[in-house]
Tab-separated table of C-alpha atoms in Angstrom:
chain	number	residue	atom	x	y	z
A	1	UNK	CA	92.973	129.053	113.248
A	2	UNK	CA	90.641	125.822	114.060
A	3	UNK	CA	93.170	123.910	115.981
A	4	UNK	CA	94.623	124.749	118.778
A	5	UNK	CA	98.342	124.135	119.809
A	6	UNK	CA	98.760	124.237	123.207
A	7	UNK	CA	99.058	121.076	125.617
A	8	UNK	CA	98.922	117.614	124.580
A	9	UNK	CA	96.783	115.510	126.975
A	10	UNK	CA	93.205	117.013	128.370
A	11	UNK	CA	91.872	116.822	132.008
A	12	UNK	CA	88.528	116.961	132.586
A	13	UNK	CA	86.610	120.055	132.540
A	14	UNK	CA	87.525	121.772	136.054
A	15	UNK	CA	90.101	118.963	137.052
A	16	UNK	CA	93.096	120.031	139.546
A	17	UNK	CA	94.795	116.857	139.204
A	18	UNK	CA	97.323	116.258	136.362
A	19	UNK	CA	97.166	113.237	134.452
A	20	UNK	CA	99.210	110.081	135.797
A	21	UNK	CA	102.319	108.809	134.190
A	22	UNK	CA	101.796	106.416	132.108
A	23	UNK	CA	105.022	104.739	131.737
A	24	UNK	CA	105.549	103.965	128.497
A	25	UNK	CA	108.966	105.863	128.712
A	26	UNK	CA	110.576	102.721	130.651
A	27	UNK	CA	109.331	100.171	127.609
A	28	UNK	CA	111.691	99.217	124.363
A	29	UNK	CA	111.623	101.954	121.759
A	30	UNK	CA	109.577	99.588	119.209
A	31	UNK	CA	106.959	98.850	121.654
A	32	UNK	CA	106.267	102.456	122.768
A	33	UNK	CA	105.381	103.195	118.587
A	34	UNK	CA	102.856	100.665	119.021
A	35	UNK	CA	101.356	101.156	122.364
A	36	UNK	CA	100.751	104.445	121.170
A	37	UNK	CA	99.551	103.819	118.247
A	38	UNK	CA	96.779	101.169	119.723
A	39	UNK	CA	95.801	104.076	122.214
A	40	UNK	CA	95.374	106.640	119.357
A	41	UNK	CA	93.098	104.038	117.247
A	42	UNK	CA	90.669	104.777	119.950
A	43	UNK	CA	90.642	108.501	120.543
A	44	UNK	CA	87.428	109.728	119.179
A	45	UNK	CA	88.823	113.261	118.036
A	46	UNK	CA	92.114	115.249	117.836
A	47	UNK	CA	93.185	118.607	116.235
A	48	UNK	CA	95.876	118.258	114.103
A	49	UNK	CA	98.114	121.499	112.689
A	50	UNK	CA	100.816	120.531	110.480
A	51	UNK	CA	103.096	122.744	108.403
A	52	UNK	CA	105.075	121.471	105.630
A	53	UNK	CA	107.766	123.039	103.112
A	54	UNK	CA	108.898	121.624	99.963
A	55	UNK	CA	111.181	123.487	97.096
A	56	UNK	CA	110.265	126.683	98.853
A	57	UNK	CA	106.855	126.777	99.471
A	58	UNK	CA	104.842	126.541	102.866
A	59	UNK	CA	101.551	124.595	102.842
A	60	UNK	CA	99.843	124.571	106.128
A	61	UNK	CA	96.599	122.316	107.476
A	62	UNK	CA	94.497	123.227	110.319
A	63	UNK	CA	92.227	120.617	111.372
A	64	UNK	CA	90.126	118.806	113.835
A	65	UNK	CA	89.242	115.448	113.193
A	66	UNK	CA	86.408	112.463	114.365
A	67	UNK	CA	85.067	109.889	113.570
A	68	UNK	CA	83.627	110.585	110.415
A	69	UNK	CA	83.191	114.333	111.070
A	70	UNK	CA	86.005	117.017	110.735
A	71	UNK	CA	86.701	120.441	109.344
A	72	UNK	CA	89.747	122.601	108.847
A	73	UNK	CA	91.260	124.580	106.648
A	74	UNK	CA	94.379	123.938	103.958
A	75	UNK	CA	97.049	127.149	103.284
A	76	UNK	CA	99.898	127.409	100.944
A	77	UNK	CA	102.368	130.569	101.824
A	78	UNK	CA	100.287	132.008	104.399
A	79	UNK	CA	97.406	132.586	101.909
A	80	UNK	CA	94.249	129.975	103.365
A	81	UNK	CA	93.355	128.281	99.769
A	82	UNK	CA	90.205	125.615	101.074
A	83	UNK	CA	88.370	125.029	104.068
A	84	UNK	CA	86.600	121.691	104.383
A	85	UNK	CA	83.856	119.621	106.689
A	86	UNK	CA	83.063	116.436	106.651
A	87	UNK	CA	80.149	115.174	108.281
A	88	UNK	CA	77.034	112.413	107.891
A	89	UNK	CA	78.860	110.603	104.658
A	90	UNK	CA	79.638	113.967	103.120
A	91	UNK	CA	82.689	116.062	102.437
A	92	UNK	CA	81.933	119.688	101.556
A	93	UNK	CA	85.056	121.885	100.245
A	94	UNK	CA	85.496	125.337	99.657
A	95	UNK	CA	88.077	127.332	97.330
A	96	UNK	CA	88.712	130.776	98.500
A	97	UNK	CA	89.360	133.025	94.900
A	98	UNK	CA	93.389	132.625	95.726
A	99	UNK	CA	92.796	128.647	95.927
A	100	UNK	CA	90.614	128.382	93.022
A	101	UNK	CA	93.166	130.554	90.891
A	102	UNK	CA	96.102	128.199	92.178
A	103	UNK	CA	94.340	125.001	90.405
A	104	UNK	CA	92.439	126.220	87.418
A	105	UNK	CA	94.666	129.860	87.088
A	106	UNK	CA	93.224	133.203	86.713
A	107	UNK	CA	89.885	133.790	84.557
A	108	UNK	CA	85.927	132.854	84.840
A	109	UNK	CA	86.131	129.706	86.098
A	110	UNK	CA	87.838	131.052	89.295
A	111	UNK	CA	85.743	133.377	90.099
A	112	UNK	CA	82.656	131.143	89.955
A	113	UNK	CA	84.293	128.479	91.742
A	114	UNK	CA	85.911	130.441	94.458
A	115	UNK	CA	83.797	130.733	97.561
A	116	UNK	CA	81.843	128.730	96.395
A	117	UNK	CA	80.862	124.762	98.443
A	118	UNK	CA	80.902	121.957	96.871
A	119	UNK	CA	79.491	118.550	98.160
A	120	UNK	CA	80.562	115.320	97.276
A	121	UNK	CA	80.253	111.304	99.191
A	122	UNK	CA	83.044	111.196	101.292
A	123	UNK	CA	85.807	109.390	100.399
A	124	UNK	CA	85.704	109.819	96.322
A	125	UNK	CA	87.153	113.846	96.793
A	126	UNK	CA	90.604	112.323	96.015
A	127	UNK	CA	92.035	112.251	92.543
A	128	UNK	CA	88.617	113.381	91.724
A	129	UNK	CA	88.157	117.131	93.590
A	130	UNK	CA	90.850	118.756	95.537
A	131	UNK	CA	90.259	117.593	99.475
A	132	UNK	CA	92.474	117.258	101.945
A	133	UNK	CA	93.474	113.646	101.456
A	134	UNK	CA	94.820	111.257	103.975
A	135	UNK	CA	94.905	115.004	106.607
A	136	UNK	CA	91.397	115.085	106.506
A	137	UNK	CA	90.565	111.170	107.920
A	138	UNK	CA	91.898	110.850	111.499
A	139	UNK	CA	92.363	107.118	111.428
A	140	UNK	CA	94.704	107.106	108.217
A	141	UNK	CA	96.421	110.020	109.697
A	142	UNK	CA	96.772	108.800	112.897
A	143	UNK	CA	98.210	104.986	111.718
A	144	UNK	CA	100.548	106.736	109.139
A	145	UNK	CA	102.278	107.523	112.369
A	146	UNK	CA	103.981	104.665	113.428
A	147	UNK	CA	105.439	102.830	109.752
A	148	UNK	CA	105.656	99.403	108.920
A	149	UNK	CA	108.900	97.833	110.032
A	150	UNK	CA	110.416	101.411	110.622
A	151	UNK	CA	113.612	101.351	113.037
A	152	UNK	CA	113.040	103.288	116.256
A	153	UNK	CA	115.329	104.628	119.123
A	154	UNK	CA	114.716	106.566	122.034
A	155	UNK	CA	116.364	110.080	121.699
A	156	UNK	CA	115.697	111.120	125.388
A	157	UNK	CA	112.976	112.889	127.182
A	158	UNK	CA	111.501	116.596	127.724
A	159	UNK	CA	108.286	118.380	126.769
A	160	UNK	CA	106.147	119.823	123.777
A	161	UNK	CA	104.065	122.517	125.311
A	162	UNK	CA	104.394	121.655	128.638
A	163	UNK	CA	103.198	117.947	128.159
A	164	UNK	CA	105.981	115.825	129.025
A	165	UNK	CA	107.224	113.638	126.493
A	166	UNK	CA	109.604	110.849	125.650
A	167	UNK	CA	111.280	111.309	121.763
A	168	UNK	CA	111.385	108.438	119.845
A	169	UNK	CA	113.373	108.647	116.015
A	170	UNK	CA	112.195	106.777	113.458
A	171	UNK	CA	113.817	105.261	110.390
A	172	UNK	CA	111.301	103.598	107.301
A	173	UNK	CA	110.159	104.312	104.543
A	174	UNK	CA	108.862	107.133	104.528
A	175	UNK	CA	111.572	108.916	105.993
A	176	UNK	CA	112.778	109.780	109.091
A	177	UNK	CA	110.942	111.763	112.003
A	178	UNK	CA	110.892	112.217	115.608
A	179	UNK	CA	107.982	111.546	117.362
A	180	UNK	CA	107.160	113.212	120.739
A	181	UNK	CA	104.729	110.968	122.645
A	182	UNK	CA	103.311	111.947	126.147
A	183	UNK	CA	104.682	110.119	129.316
A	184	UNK	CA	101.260	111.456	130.990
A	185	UNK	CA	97.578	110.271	130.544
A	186	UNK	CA	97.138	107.929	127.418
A	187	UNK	CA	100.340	107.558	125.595
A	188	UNK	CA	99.264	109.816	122.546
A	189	UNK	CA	101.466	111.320	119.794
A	190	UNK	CA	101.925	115.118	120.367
A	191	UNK	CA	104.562	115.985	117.542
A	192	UNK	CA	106.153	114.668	114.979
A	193	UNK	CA	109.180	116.291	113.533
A	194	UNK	CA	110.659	115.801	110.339
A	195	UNK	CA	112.120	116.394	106.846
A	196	UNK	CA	109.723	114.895	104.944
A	197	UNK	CA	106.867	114.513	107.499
A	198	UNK	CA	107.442	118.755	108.609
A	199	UNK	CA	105.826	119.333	111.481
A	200	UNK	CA	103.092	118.041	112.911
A	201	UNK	CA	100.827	118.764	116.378
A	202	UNK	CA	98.309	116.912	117.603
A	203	UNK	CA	96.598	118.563	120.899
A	204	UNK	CA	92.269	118.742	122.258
A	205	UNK	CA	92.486	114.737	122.396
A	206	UNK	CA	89.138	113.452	122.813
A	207	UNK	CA	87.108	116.793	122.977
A	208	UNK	CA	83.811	117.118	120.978
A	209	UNK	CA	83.504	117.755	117.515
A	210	UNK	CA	80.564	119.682	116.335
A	211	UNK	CA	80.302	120.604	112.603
A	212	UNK	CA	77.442	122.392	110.757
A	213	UNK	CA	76.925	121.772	107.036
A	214	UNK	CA	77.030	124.612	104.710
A	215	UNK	CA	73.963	126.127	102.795
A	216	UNK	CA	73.912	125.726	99.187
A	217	UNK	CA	76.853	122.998	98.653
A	218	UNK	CA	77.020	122.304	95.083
A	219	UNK	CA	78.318	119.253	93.230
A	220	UNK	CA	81.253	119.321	91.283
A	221	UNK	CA	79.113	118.448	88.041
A	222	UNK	CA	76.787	121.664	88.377
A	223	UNK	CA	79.914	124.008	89.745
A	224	UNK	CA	81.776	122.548	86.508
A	225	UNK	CA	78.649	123.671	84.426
A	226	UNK	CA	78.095	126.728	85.738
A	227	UNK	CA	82.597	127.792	85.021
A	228	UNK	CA	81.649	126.196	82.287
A	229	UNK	CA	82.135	128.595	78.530
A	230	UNK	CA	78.180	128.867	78.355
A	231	UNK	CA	79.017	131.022	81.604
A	232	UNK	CA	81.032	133.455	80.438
A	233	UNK	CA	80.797	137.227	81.841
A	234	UNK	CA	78.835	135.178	85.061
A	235	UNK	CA	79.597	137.430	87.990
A	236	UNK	CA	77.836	134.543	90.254
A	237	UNK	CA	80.925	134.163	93.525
């Protein structure tokens, strides 16, 4: 796994101290939502896991996300079908055999394409080549947090991993979720909880992001070519 899930807010390296309350617990439930979500439009990084279940099946993402860097992995029932990193205005994906099978079904094409990396500008993967979508940019995922005219209401207090937290539900939309935001440090989302959001952790606020890009990233126009019919009996992957 890429992201970790353990603690919410970081000290710094070799700090005793725990981080000071920050007491956004004692403001109106509307106004902690966007406190919070002004503090997280300035975090530089965060590792996100989120699992998700719909009609019976289990799709999992393991990320960690900057500005304009990430990587991470996507999983549907346990099985890991793409791994992605994005970095200097590029987003390279990956298609294990499993995850290449699962868009284009068994035969050739699959087993050129899977294992293989693919390169394309970031931003055009959606719609176009499978990515990770809104998951994979930590702004958009971060302000899809806190909706648009949503109703909110404190649901008490407690902890997510030790980090204590105040629990605010909220009603839009998109649904309704519980979001766990820490009463410690900067007033950062830990969890969010719900039917149609699953579950989602956010933990290793702020901490560096390093990502290395992949040797011999194709794009999608030659690994199309090559799956092509002309490539039949190809044992390239």
């Amino acid at each position: 796994m890429m992201a970790g899930c353990s603690g919410g807010y970081d000290a710094p390296s070799g700090a005793d101290t725990p981080a000071a309350p920050n007491g956004i617990e004692k403001l109106p439930a509307q106004e902690m939502l966007t406190t919070s979500a002004a503090a997280m439009a300035t975090a530089s990084s965060v590792a996100v896991f989120a699992s998700l279940k719909e009609d019976g099946t289990a799709m999992s993402f393991d990320l960690v996300l900057g500005t304009g860097v990430g990587q991470g992995t996507m999983s549907l029932n346990g099985t890991t079908l793409m791994e992605f990193r994005e970095l200097d205005g590029k987003m390279y994906w990956k298609s294990t055999r499993e995850g290449a099978e699962a868009i284009l079904g068994p035969g050739d094409a699959s087993k050129i394409i899977g294992g293989r990396w693919v390169v394309t500008p970031t931003g055009t993967e959606d719609g176009e080549v499978p990515g990770p979508g809104d998951f994979g940019d930590k702004d958009d995922l971060l302000a899809s947090l806190v909706q648009e005219g949503a109703k909110a209401t404190v649901t008490g207090t407690g902890e997510v991993d030790g980090t204590p937290v105040v629990f605010v539900k909220t009603t839009g939309s998109d649904g309704t979720s519980t979001l766990a935001i820490q009463t410690v440090g900067e007033p950062y989302v830990v969890q969010v909880k719900g039917k149609e959001a699953g579950n989602i952790e956010f933990t290793n606020w702020n901490a560096p992001v390093t990502v290395t890009a992949p040797t011999g990233a194709v794009s999608p126009d030659e690994l199309m070519k090559d799956a092509g019919p002309s490539s039949s009996g190809s044992s390239s992957g």
